[in-house]
Amino acid sequence: MGERYHRFRLAWPQLLVLGTALWLLVIAIASWQLSLTYVLRPASVTTGQVVAIEPPQPYHSHHAHPDCSQQPCLALTFDDGPNPQTTPQILDILDQEHVRATFFVVGSRVPGQEGLLRRMYRNGNEIGNHSWNHPNLTKLSPEQIAEQVNKTQQAVVAAGVPAPHLFRPPYGAVNAKVQSNIPLSIALWNVDPVDWESSNPTQLTQAIIDQAKPGGVLDLHDIYPGTVEALRPAIEVLKTRYQLVTFSEMMALSPGQPGLYYGR
């Protein structure tokens, strides 16, 4: 009995070391799992609300916002996207030329392209509502008009960016019924080089340059390869003549300010 007890006493320090090591291992594994929770957890957690991810922080230019009542400005606007092929190319050009624009998106085209909207917003571009599936709103009922607006608002917010304050009616079709059922600033245009029917990017570039004017709102589309090709050379000329701004900067609009706006 004494000999067994003696052997136990000799093993006790080893057991103590082994137990301590096991306890430290358990703590290390728990800490590692906790770190994975924070590293691998998505930036968004579904909470039952429409917005499921944290909005990206917008780009803030070191330049002051221009006063378009005192200097020549031109607003670049793009309709009908997002398009997974051409919209990223448009954004690349804007980024490289240090220019911001306004994108009027079709709500049904947003699912699957949420990253493009977040990139637009993050880089200082403005996002507007261009209806859910591009109908002529003057032919719809008030309830249908509201649905076109609301579904697109929800799609944009679900992409992780703020809800638009601007609405551009498809085809520029607006009447008293449309205006009374859209609780957003209605953003039209006064410069249209009809890029949607152009097959010659060089001619389109020249049309953009020739038609541009101080206080102009230029209506383009970020879904056509020809517009992509024409854009950079046009911007390089326009930058020497105008401050290139977003629609809201051009009009000095507060969010949701009612009314129809074409240009200065």
GROMACS .gro file of C-alpha atoms in nm:
model
  264
    1MET     CA    1   0.000   0.000   0.000
    2GLY     CA    2   0.278   0.239   0.092
    3GLU     CA    3   0.463   0.158  -0.231
    4ARG     CA    4   0.148   0.232  -0.444
    5TYR     CA    5   0.092   0.557  -0.257
    6HIS     CA    6   0.453   0.650  -0.315
    7ARG     CA    7   0.416   0.588  -0.690
    8PHE     CA    8   0.099   0.806  -0.695
    9ARG     CA    9   0.280   1.090  -0.519
   10LEU     CA   10   0.557   1.070  -0.777
   11ALA     CA   11   0.298   1.092  -1.067
   12TRP     CA   12   0.096   1.383  -0.926
   13PRO     CA   13   0.321   1.666  -1.060
   14GLN     CA   14   0.301   1.509  -1.405
   15LEU     CA   15  -0.077   1.491  -1.385
   16LEU     CA   16  -0.090   1.854  -1.279
   17VAL     CA   17   0.120   1.960  -1.578
   18LEU     CA   18  -0.093   1.750  -1.814
   19GLY     CA   19  -0.418   1.892  -1.676
   20THR     CA   20  -0.291   2.249  -1.709
   21ALA     CA   21  -0.187   2.184  -2.068
   22LEU     CA   22  -0.529   2.040  -2.153
   23TRP     CA   23  -0.704   2.339  -1.996
   24LEU     CA   24  -0.491   2.583  -2.196
   25LEU     CA   25  -0.569   2.387  -2.512
   26VAL     CA   26  -0.944   2.417  -2.444
   27ILE     CA   27  -0.907   2.793  -2.394
   28ALA     CA   28  -0.707   2.828  -2.715
   29ILE     CA   29  -0.965   2.636  -2.920
   30ALA     CA   30  -1.250   2.843  -2.778
   31SER     CA   31  -1.065   3.166  -2.854
   32TRP     CA   32  -0.994   3.051  -3.209
   33GLN     CA   33  -1.359   2.969  -3.271
   34LEU     CA   34  -1.464   3.306  -3.131
   35SER     CA   35  -1.221   3.484  -3.361
   36LEU     CA   36  -1.362   3.297  -3.660
   37THR     CA   37  -1.709   3.413  -3.563
   38TYR     CA   38  -1.601   3.775  -3.599
   39VAL     CA   39  -1.377   3.727  -3.901
   40LEU     CA   40  -1.610   3.508  -4.107
   41ARG     CA   41  -1.944   3.650  -3.998
   42PRO     CA   42  -2.098   3.841  -4.291
   43ALA     CA   43  -2.124   4.216  -4.267
   44SER     CA   44  -2.499   4.176  -4.263
   45VAL     CA   45  -2.735   3.985  -4.045
   46THR     CA   46  -3.091   3.926  -4.159
   47THR     CA   47  -3.315   4.091  -3.905
   48GLY     CA   48  -3.647   4.092  -4.088
   49GLN     CA   49  -3.594   4.448  -4.207
   50VAL     CA   50  -3.547   4.545  -4.571
   51VAL     CA   51  -3.187   4.655  -4.520
   52ALA     CA   52  -2.974   4.349  -4.445
   53ILE     CA   53  -2.625   4.494  -4.483
   54GLU     CA   54  -2.447   4.799  -4.358
   55PRO     CA   55  -2.442   5.072  -4.624
   56PRO     CA   56  -2.095   5.143  -4.760
   57GLN     CA   57  -1.946   5.477  -4.670
   58PRO     CA   58  -1.975   5.727  -4.955
   59TYR     CA   59  -1.669   5.876  -5.116
   60HIS     CA   60  -1.607   6.234  -5.004
   61SER     CA   61  -1.415   6.442  -5.254
   62HIS     CA   62  -1.161   6.688  -5.121
   63HIS     CA   63  -1.311   6.940  -5.363
   64ALA     CA   64  -1.594   7.162  -5.246
   65HIS     CA   65  -1.928   7.111  -5.416
   66PRO     CA   66  -1.952   7.358  -5.706
   67ASP     CA   67  -2.204   7.639  -5.708
   68CYS     CA   68  -2.379   7.578  -6.038
   69SER     CA   69  -2.556   7.913  -6.015
   70GLN     CA   70  -2.218   8.083  -6.047
   71GLN     CA   71  -2.018   7.856  -6.279
   72PRO     CA   72  -2.092   7.639  -6.583
   73CYS     CA   73  -2.197   7.292  -6.477
   74LEU     CA   74  -2.307   6.983  -6.665
   75ALA     CA   75  -2.480   6.685  -6.502
   76LEU     CA   76  -2.398   6.340  -6.639
   77THR     CA   77  -2.686   6.095  -6.596
   78PHE     CA   78  -2.724   5.731  -6.699
   79ASP     CA   79  -3.047   5.533  -6.735
   80ASP     CA   80  -3.161   5.170  -6.756
   81GLY     CA   81  -2.886   4.986  -6.566
   82PRO     CA   82  -2.731   4.823  -6.388
   83ASN     CA   83  -2.580   4.607  -6.660
   84PRO     CA   84  -2.312   4.357  -6.549
   85GLN     CA   85  -2.101   4.411  -6.863
   86THR     CA   86  -2.119   4.782  -6.939
   87THR     CA   87  -2.196   4.951  -6.607
   88PRO     CA   88  -1.860   4.849  -6.450
   89GLN     CA   89  -1.682   4.999  -6.752
   90ILE     CA   90  -1.873   5.325  -6.710
   91LEU     CA   91  -1.779   5.331  -6.341
   92ASP     CA   92  -1.414   5.266  -6.427
   93ILE     CA   93  -1.409   5.566  -6.660
   94LEU     CA   94  -1.578   5.793  -6.406
   95ASP     CA   95  -1.333   5.684  -6.136
   96GLN     CA   96  -1.030   5.734  -6.356
   97GLU     CA   97  -1.149   6.075  -6.473
   98HIS     CA   98  -1.246   6.177  -6.114
   99VAL     CA   99  -1.602   6.250  -6.222
  100ARG     CA  100  -1.929   6.167  -6.050
  101ALA     CA  101  -2.265   6.108  -6.216
  102THR     CA  102  -2.625   6.007  -6.143
  103PHE     CA  103  -2.751   5.657  -6.226
  104PHE     CA  104  -3.124   5.599  -6.265
  105VAL     CA  105  -3.164   5.226  -6.210
  106VAL     CA  106  -3.440   4.988  -6.318
  107GLY     CA  107  -3.542   4.798  -6.007
  108SER     CA  108  -3.588   4.458  -6.173
  109ARG     CA  109  -3.225   4.474  -6.288
  110VAL     CA  110  -3.083   4.530  -5.939
  111PRO     CA  111  -3.104   4.174  -5.796
  112GLY     CA  112  -2.770   4.008  -5.855
  113GLN     CA  113  -2.598   4.343  -5.923
  114GLU     CA  114  -2.609   4.485  -5.571
  115GLY     CA  115  -2.231   4.521  -5.568
  116LEU     CA  116  -2.251   4.764  -5.859
  117LEU     CA  117  -2.493   4.986  -5.668
  118ARG     CA  118  -2.269   4.982  -5.363
  119ARG     CA  119  -1.974   5.078  -5.582
  120MET     CA  120  -2.173   5.364  -5.738
  121TYR     CA  121  -2.262   5.501  -5.398
  122ARG     CA  122  -1.924   5.445  -5.238
  123ASN     CA  123  -1.751   5.642  -5.515
  124GLY     CA  124  -1.977   5.943  -5.476
  125ASN     CA  125  -2.224   5.881  -5.756
  126GLU     CA  126  -2.594   5.943  -5.706
  127ILE     CA  127  -2.854   5.669  -5.746
  128GLY     CA  128  -3.204   5.746  -5.869
  129ASN     CA  129  -3.519   5.542  -5.926
  130HIS     CA  130  -3.617   5.463  -6.290
  131SER     CA  131  -3.919   5.239  -6.214
  132TRP     CA  132  -3.937   4.862  -6.170
  133ASN     CA  133  -3.963   4.745  -6.531
  134HIS     CA  134  -3.967   5.061  -6.744
  135PRO     CA  135  -4.336   5.108  -6.840
  136ASN     CA  136  -4.501   5.426  -6.961
  137LEU     CA  137  -4.637   5.547  -6.628
  138THR     CA  138  -4.899   5.772  -6.784
  139LYS     CA  139  -5.085   5.456  -6.889
  140LEU     CA  140  -5.089   5.305  -6.538
  141SER     CA  141  -5.324   5.347  -6.244
  142PRO     CA  142  -5.208   5.535  -5.933
  143GLU     CA  143  -5.169   5.201  -5.754
  144GLN     CA  144  -4.953   5.063  -6.034
  145ILE     CA  145  -4.739   5.378  -6.038
  146ALA     CA  146  -4.685   5.344  -5.664
  147GLU     CA  147  -4.584   4.982  -5.707
  148GLN     CA  148  -4.330   5.072  -5.977
  149VAL     CA  149  -4.171   5.327  -5.745
  150ASN     CA  150  -4.188   5.130  -5.422
  151LYS     CA  151  -4.049   4.803  -5.555
  152THR     CA  152  -3.747   4.984  -5.693
  153GLN     CA  153  -3.695   5.176  -5.369
  154GLN     CA  154  -3.697   4.845  -5.183
  155ALA     CA  155  -3.453   4.683  -5.427
  156VAL     CA  156  -3.206   4.971  -5.393
  157VAL     CA  157  -3.227   4.973  -5.014
  158ALA     CA  158  -3.188   4.595  -5.004
  159ALA     CA  159  -2.864   4.641  -5.199
  160GLY     CA  160  -2.728   4.829  -4.900
  161VAL     CA  161  -2.746   5.191  -5.014
  162PRO     CA  162  -2.982   5.473  -4.914
  163ALA     CA  163  -3.321   5.499  -5.078
  164PRO     CA  164  -3.323   5.728  -5.385
  165HIS     CA  165  -3.457   6.082  -5.362
  166LEU     CA  166  -3.484   6.120  -5.740
  167PHE     CA  167  -3.718   5.959  -5.990
  168ARG     CA  168  -3.678   5.958  -6.367
  169PRO     CA  169  -3.995   5.847  -6.550
  170PRO     CA  170  -3.930   5.603  -6.835
  171TYR     CA  171  -3.938   5.778  -7.175
  172GLY     CA  172  -3.972   6.107  -6.987
  173ALA     CA  173  -4.347   6.037  -6.983
  174VAL     CA  174  -4.506   6.239  -6.705
  175ASN     CA  175  -4.843   6.401  -6.647
  176ALA     CA  176  -5.038   6.533  -6.350
  177LYS     CA  177  -5.136   6.181  -6.240
  178VAL     CA  178  -4.776   6.060  -6.247
  179GLN     CA  179  -4.645   6.367  -6.069
  180SER     CA  180  -4.907   6.348  -5.793
  181ASN     CA  181  -4.825   5.983  -5.721
  182ILE     CA  182  -4.447   6.004  -5.701
  183PRO     CA  183  -4.318   6.145  -5.371
  184LEU     CA  184  -3.970   6.212  -5.510
  185SER     CA  185  -3.802   6.487  -5.711
  186ILE     CA  186  -3.877   6.413  -6.078
  187ALA     CA  187  -3.552   6.435  -6.271
  188LEU     CA  188  -3.578   6.487  -6.646
  189TRP     CA  189  -3.313   6.618  -6.890
  190ASN     CA  190  -3.244   6.885  -7.151
  191VAL     CA  191  -2.956   6.729  -7.348
  192ASP     CA  192  -3.018   6.404  -7.538
  193PRO     CA  193  -2.758   6.275  -7.787
  194VAL     CA  194  -2.978   5.965  -7.840
  195ASP     CA  195  -2.700   5.720  -7.762
  196TRP     CA  196  -2.957   5.439  -7.776
  197GLU     CA  197  -2.974   5.466  -8.155
  198SER     CA  198  -2.610   5.551  -8.226
  199SER     CA  199  -2.390   5.292  -8.394
  200ASN     CA  200  -2.081   5.511  -8.425
  201PRO     CA  201  -1.899   5.589  -8.098
  202THR     CA  202  -1.693   5.868  -8.259
  203GLN     CA  203  -2.005   6.043  -8.382
  204LEU     CA  204  -2.167   5.995  -8.042
  205THR     CA  205  -1.869   6.155  -7.870
  206GLN     CA  206  -1.903   6.457  -8.096
  207ALA     CA  207  -2.279   6.474  -8.043
  208ILE     CA  208  -2.230   6.478  -7.666
  209ILE     CA  209  -1.973   6.757  -7.691
  210ASP     CA  210  -2.175   6.963  -7.941
  211GLN     CA  211  -2.504   6.941  -7.749
  212ALA     CA  212  -2.362   7.004  -7.403
  213LYS     CA  213  -2.442   7.342  -7.252
  214PRO     CA  214  -2.414   7.519  -6.917
  215GLY     CA  215  -2.690   7.395  -6.689
  216GLY     CA  216  -2.735   7.089  -6.907
  217VAL     CA  217  -2.855   6.750  -6.786
  218LEU     CA  218  -2.707   6.494  -7.024
  219ASP     CA  219  -2.916   6.178  -7.069
  220LEU     CA  220  -2.709   5.869  -7.151
  221HIS     CA  221  -2.753   5.495  -7.091
  222ASP     CA  222  -2.506   5.267  -6.916
  223ILE     CA  223  -2.625   4.959  -7.107
  224TYR     CA  224  -2.473   5.023  -7.452
  225PRO     CA  225  -2.114   4.938  -7.552
  226GLY     CA  226  -2.112   5.237  -7.786
  227THR     CA  227  -2.179   5.470  -7.494
  228VAL     CA  228  -1.884   5.318  -7.309
  229GLU     CA  229  -1.656   5.382  -7.607
  230ALA     CA  230  -1.777   5.738  -7.654
  231LEU     CA  231  -1.768   5.841  -7.290
  232ARG     CA  232  -1.400   5.893  -7.206
  233PRO     CA  233  -1.309   6.119  -7.501
  234ALA     CA  234  -1.628   6.317  -7.438
  235ILE     CA  235  -1.546   6.364  -7.070
  236GLU     CA  236  -1.191   6.473  -7.150
  237VAL     CA  237  -1.330   6.762  -7.353
  238LEU     CA  238  -1.624   6.841  -7.125
  239LYS     CA  239  -1.398   6.869  -6.821
  240THR     CA  240  -1.220   7.164  -6.982
  241ARG     CA  241  -1.550   7.352  -7.017
  242TYR     CA  242  -1.773   7.250  -6.728
  243GLN     CA  243  -1.788   7.131  -6.373
  244LEU     CA  244  -1.926   6.778  -6.410
  245VAL     CA  245  -2.174   6.717  -6.130
  246THR     CA  246  -2.457   6.497  -6.010
  247PHE     CA  247  -2.820   6.587  -6.079
  248SER     CA  248  -2.886   6.702  -5.722
  249GLU     CA  249  -2.574   6.918  -5.723
  250MET     CA  250  -2.683   7.080  -6.047
  251MET     CA  251  -3.025   7.167  -5.907
  252ALA     CA  252  -2.914   7.225  -5.547
  253LEU     CA  253  -3.191   6.988  -5.440
  254SER     CA  254  -3.270   6.886  -5.087
  255PRO     CA  255  -3.374   6.519  -5.050
  256GLY     CA  256  -3.720   6.458  -5.194
  257GLN     CA  257  -3.778   6.820  -5.288
  258PRO     CA  258  -4.100   6.812  -5.495
  259GLY     CA  259  -4.118   6.930  -5.853
  260LEU     CA  260  -4.011   6.862  -6.211
  261TYR     CA  261  -3.649   6.944  -6.295
  262TYR     CA  262  -3.494   6.950  -6.642
  263GLY     CA  263  -3.179   7.161  -6.609
  264ARG     CA  264  -3.069   7.509  -6.519
   0.00000   0.00000   0.00000
